[in-house]
Short mmCIF file of C-alpha atoms (C1' of nucleotides) in Angstrom, two decimals:
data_model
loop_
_atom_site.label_atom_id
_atom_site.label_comp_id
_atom_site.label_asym_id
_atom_site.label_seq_id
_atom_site.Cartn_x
_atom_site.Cartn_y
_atom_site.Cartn_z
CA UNK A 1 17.11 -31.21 -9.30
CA UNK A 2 16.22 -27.97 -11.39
CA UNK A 3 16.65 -28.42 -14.74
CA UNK A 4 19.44 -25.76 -14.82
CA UNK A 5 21.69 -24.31 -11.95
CA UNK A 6 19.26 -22.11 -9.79
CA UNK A 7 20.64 -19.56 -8.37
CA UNK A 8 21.25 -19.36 -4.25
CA UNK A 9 17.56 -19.26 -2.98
CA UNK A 10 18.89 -15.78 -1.39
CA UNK A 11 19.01 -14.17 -4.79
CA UNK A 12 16.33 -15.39 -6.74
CA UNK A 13 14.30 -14.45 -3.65
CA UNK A 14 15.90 -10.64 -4.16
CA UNK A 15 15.07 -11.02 -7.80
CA UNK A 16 11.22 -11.60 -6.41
CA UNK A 17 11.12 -8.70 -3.94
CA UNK A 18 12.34 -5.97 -6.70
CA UNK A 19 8.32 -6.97 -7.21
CA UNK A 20 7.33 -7.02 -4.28
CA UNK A 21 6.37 -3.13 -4.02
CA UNK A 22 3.56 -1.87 -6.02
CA UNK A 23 5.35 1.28 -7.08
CA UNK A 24 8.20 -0.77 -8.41
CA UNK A 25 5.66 -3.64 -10.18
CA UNK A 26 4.29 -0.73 -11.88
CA UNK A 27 7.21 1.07 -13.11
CA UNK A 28 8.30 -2.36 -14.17
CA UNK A 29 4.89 -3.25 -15.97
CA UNK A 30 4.79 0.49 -17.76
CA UNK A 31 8.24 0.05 -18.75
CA UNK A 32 6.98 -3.74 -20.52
CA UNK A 33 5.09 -1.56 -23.27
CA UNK A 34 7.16 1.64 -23.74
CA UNK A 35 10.39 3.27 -22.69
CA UNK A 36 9.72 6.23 -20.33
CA UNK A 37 12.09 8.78 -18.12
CA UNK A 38 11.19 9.32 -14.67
CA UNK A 39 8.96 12.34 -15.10
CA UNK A 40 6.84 10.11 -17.52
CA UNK A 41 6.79 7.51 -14.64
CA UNK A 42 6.11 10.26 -11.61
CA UNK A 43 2.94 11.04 -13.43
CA UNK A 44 1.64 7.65 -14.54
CA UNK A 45 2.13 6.69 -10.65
CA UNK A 46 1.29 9.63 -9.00
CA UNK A 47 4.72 9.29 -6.74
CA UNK A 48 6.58 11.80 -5.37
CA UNK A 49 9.64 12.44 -8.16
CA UNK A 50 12.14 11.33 -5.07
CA UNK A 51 10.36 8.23 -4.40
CA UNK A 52 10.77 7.31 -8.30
CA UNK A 53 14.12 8.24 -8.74
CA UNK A 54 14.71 5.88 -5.54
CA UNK A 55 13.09 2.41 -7.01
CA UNK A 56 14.59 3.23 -9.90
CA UNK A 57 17.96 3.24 -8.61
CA UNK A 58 17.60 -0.27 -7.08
CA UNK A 59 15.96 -1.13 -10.34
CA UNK A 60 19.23 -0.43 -12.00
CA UNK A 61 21.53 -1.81 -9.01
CA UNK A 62 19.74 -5.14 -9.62
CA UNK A 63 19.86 -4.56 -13.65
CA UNK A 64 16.86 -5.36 -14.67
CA UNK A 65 16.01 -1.50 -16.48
CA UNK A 66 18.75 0.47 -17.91
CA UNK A 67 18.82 4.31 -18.19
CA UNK A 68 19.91 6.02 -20.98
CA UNK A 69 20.70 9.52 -20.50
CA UNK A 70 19.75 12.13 -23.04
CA UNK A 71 19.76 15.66 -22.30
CA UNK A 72 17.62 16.37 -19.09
CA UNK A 73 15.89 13.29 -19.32
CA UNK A 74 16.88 10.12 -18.81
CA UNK A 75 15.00 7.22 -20.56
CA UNK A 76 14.60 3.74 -18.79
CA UNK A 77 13.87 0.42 -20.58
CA UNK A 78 13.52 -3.16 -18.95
CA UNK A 79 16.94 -5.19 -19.79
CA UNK A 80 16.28 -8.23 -21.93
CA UNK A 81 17.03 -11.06 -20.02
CA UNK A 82 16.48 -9.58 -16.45
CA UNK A 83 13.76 -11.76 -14.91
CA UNK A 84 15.06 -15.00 -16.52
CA UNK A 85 15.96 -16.58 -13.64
CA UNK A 86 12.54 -15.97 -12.24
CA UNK A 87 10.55 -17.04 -15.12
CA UNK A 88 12.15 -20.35 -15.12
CA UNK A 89 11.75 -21.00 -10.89
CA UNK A 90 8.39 -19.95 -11.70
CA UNK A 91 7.58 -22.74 -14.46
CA UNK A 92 8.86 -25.04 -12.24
CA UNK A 93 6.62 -24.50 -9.50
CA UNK A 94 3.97 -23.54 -11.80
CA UNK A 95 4.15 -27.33 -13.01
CA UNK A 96 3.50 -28.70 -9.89
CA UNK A 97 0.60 -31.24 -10.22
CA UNK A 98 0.46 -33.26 -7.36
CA UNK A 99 3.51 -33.96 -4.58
CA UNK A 100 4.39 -37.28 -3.93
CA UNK A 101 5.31 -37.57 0.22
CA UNK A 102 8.75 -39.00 -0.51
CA UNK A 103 9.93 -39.13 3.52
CA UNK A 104 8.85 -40.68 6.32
CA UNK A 105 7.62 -39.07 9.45
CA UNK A 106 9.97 -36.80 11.34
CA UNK A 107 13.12 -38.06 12.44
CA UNK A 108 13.11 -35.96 15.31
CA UNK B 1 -3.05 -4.48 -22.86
CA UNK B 2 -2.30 -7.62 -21.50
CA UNK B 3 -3.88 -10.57 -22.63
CA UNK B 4 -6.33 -11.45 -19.38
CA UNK B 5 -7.52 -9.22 -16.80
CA UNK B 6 -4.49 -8.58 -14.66
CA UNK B 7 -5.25 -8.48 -10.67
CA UNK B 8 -4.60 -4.97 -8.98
CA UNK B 9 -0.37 -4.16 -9.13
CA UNK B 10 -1.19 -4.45 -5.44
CA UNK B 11 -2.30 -7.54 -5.20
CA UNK B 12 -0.03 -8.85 -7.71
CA UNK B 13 2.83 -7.71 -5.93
CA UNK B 14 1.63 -9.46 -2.61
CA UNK B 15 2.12 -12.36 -4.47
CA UNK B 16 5.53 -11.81 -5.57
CA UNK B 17 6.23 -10.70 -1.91
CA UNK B 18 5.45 -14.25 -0.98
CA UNK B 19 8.79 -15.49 -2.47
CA UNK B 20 10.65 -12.00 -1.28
CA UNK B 21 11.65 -14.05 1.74
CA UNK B 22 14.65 -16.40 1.72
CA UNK B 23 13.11 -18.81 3.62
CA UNK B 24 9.66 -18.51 2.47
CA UNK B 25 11.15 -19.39 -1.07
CA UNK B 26 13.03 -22.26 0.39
CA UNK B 27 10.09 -23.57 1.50
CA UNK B 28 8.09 -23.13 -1.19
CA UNK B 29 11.17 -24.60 -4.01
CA UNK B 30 10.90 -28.07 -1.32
CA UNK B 31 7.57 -27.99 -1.30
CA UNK B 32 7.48 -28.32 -5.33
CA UNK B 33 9.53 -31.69 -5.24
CA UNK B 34 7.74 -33.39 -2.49
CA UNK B 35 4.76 -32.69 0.73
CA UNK B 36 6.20 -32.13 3.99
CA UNK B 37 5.61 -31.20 7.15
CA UNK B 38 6.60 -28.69 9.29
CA UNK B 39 9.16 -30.75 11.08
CA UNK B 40 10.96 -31.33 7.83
CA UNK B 41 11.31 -28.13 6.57
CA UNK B 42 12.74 -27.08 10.07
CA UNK B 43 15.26 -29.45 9.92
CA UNK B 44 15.32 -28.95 6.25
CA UNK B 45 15.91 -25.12 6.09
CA UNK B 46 17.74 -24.53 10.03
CA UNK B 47 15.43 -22.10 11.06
CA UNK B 48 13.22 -22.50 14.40
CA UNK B 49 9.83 -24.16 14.62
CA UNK B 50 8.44 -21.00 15.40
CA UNK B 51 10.01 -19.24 12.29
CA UNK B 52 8.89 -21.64 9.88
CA UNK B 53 5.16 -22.49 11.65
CA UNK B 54 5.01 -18.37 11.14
CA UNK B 55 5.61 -18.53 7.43
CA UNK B 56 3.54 -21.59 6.55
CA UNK B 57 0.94 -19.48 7.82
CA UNK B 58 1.50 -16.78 5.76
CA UNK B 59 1.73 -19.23 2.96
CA UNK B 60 -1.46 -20.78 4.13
CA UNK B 61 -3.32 -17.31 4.18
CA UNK B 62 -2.04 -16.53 0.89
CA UNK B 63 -3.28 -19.42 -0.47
CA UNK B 64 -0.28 -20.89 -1.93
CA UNK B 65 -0.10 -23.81 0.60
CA UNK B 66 -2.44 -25.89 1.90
CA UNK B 67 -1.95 -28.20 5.10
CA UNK B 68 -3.71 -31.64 5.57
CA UNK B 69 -3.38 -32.38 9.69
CA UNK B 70 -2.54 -36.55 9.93
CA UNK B 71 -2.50 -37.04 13.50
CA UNK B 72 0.45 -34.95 15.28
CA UNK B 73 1.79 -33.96 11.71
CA UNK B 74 0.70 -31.42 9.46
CA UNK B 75 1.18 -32.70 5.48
CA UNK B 76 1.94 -29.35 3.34
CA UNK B 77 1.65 -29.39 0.11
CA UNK B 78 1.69 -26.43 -2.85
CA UNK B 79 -2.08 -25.89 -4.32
CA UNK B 80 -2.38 -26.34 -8.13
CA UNK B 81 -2.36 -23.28 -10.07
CA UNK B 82 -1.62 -20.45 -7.12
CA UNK B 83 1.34 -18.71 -9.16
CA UNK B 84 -0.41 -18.83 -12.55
CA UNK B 85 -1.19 -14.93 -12.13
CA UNK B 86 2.75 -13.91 -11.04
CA UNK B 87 3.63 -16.47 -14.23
CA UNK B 88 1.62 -14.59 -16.39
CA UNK B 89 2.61 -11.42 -15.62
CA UNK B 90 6.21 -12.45 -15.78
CA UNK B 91 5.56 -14.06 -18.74
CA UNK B 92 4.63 -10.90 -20.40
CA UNK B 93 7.33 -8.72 -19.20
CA UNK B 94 10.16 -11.36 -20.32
CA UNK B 95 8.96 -11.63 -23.34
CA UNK B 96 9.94 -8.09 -23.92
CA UNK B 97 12.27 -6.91 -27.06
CA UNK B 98 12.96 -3.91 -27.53
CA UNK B 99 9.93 -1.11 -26.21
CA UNK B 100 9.87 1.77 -28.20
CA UNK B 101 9.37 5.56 -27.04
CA UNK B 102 5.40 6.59 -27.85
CA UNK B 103 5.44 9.72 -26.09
CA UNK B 104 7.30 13.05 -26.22
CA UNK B 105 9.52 14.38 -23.39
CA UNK B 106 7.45 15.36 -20.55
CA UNK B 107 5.10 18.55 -20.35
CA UNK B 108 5.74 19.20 -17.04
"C1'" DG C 1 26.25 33.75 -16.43
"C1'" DG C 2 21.87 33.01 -14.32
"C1'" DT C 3 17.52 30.69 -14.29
"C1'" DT C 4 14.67 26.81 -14.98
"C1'" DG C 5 13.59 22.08 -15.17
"C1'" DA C 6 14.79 16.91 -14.90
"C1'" DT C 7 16.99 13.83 -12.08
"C1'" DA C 8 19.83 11.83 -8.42
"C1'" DT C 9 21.48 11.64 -3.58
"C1'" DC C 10 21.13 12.07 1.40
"C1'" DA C 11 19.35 11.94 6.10
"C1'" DA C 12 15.52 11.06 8.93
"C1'" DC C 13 11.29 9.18 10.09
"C1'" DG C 14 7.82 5.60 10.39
"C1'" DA C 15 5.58 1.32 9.16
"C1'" DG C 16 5.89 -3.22 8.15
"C1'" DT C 17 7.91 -7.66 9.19
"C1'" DA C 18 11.23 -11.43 10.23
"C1'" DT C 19 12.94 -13.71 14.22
"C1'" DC C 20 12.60 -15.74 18.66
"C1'" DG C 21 11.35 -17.23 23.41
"C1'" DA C 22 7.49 -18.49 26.02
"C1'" DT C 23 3.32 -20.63 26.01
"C1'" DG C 24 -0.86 -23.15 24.49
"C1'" DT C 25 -3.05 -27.16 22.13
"C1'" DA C 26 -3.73 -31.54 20.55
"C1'" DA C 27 -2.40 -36.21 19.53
"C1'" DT C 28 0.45 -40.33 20.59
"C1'" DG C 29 2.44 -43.72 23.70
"C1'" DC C 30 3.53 -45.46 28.22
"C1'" DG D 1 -3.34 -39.95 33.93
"C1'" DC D 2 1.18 -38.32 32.54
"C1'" DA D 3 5.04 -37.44 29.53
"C1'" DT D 4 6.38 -36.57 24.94
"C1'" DT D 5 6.09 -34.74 20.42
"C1'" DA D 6 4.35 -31.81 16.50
"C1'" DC D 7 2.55 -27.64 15.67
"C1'" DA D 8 0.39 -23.06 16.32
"C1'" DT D 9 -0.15 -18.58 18.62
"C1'" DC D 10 1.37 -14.56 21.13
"C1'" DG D 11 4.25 -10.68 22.61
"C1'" DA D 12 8.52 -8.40 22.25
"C1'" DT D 13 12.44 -6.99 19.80
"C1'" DA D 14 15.21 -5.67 16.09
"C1'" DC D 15 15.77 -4.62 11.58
"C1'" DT D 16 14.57 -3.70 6.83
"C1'" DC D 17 12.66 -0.67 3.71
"C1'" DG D 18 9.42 2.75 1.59
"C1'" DT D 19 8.43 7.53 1.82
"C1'" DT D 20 9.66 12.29 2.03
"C1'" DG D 21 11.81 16.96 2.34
"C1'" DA D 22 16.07 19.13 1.58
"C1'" DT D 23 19.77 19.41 -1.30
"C1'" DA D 24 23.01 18.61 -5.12
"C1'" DT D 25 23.92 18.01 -10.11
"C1'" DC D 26 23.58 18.86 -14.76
"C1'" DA D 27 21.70 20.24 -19.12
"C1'" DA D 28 18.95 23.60 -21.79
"C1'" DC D 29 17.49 28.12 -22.64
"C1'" DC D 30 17.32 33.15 -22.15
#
DNA sequence: GGTTGATATCAACGAGTATCGATGTAATGC
DNA sequence: GCATTACATCGATACTCGTTGATATCAACC
């Protein structure tokens, strides 16, 4: 047993694809030092503006950034807690050291 | 700047794209309490032989797994330190406060 | 009010990929 | 040798999802 409640394998793995595209890890990483709106974030990633504006949306469906508006621009910052749930499945596997084999040969 | 070199966003988010699947994670989570083999995680996660033969190898390719052939079964286990670079990266972006704003609104 | 610029939404296209049935391979047991 | 079992590979299919151009929205500025 985890050490707390995991979430359904379905949604930590949906917390592991929002990093699974290389646009998205980016804007996620870039967002880790500073706060930045999306034109900040078309330039650093050389993206079209469209393609930004669309991992950002699921970026903010899955609530791990958070735009604030202000004026024309619209500044994004990571949420606090947002990839808790991964950190801690990740120290747990991280911590592996060797397996036991616990079960017998199949069953079957 | 992060505190080690960081591998390519590309690669890194590869490796986060390893645990993007359902049942890729669900086979990696049982793999972290015990080695099995590929009979048990079919009956273990309900998908087909062929299904879960198809994402060991991806596993396998990746590097994350590593399979020991015993006679007619196949011993998986996790190898040591294969998530160390996706916990270190998501070590630095959860440790995250509060990122200021360094740069002025965009030139454009 | 009209223009400009930042951003979001939508529809369509294309590439990647998860699933699955059929098949191949290799080891065990009779 | 032959059947059975565990496992891998292959080809096809279906579906998800990233990208993009067109378009809409909304604020700032003249």
């Amino acid at each position: 047993m985890p050490s707390a409640v995991r979430p359904p394998t379905a949604e930590l793995a949906a917390q592991f694809a929002l990093l699974s595209d290389p646009l998205r890890l980016q804007i996620v990483l870039a967002l880790t030092e500073e706060q930045l709106c999306t034109c900040h974030l078309v330039d650093l990633t050389g993206a079209k503006q469209t393609t930004v504006s669309h991992h950002l949306r699921q970026l903010r469906d899955a609530g791990v950034v958070a735009g604030e508006a202000e004026g024309r621009f619209t500044w994004y910052r990571l949420t606090s807690d947002a990839f808790a749930a991964m950190l801690e499945a990740l120290t747990g596997i991280g911590s592996v050291e060797d397996a036991p084999r616990l079960r017998p040969t199949c069953v079957g």
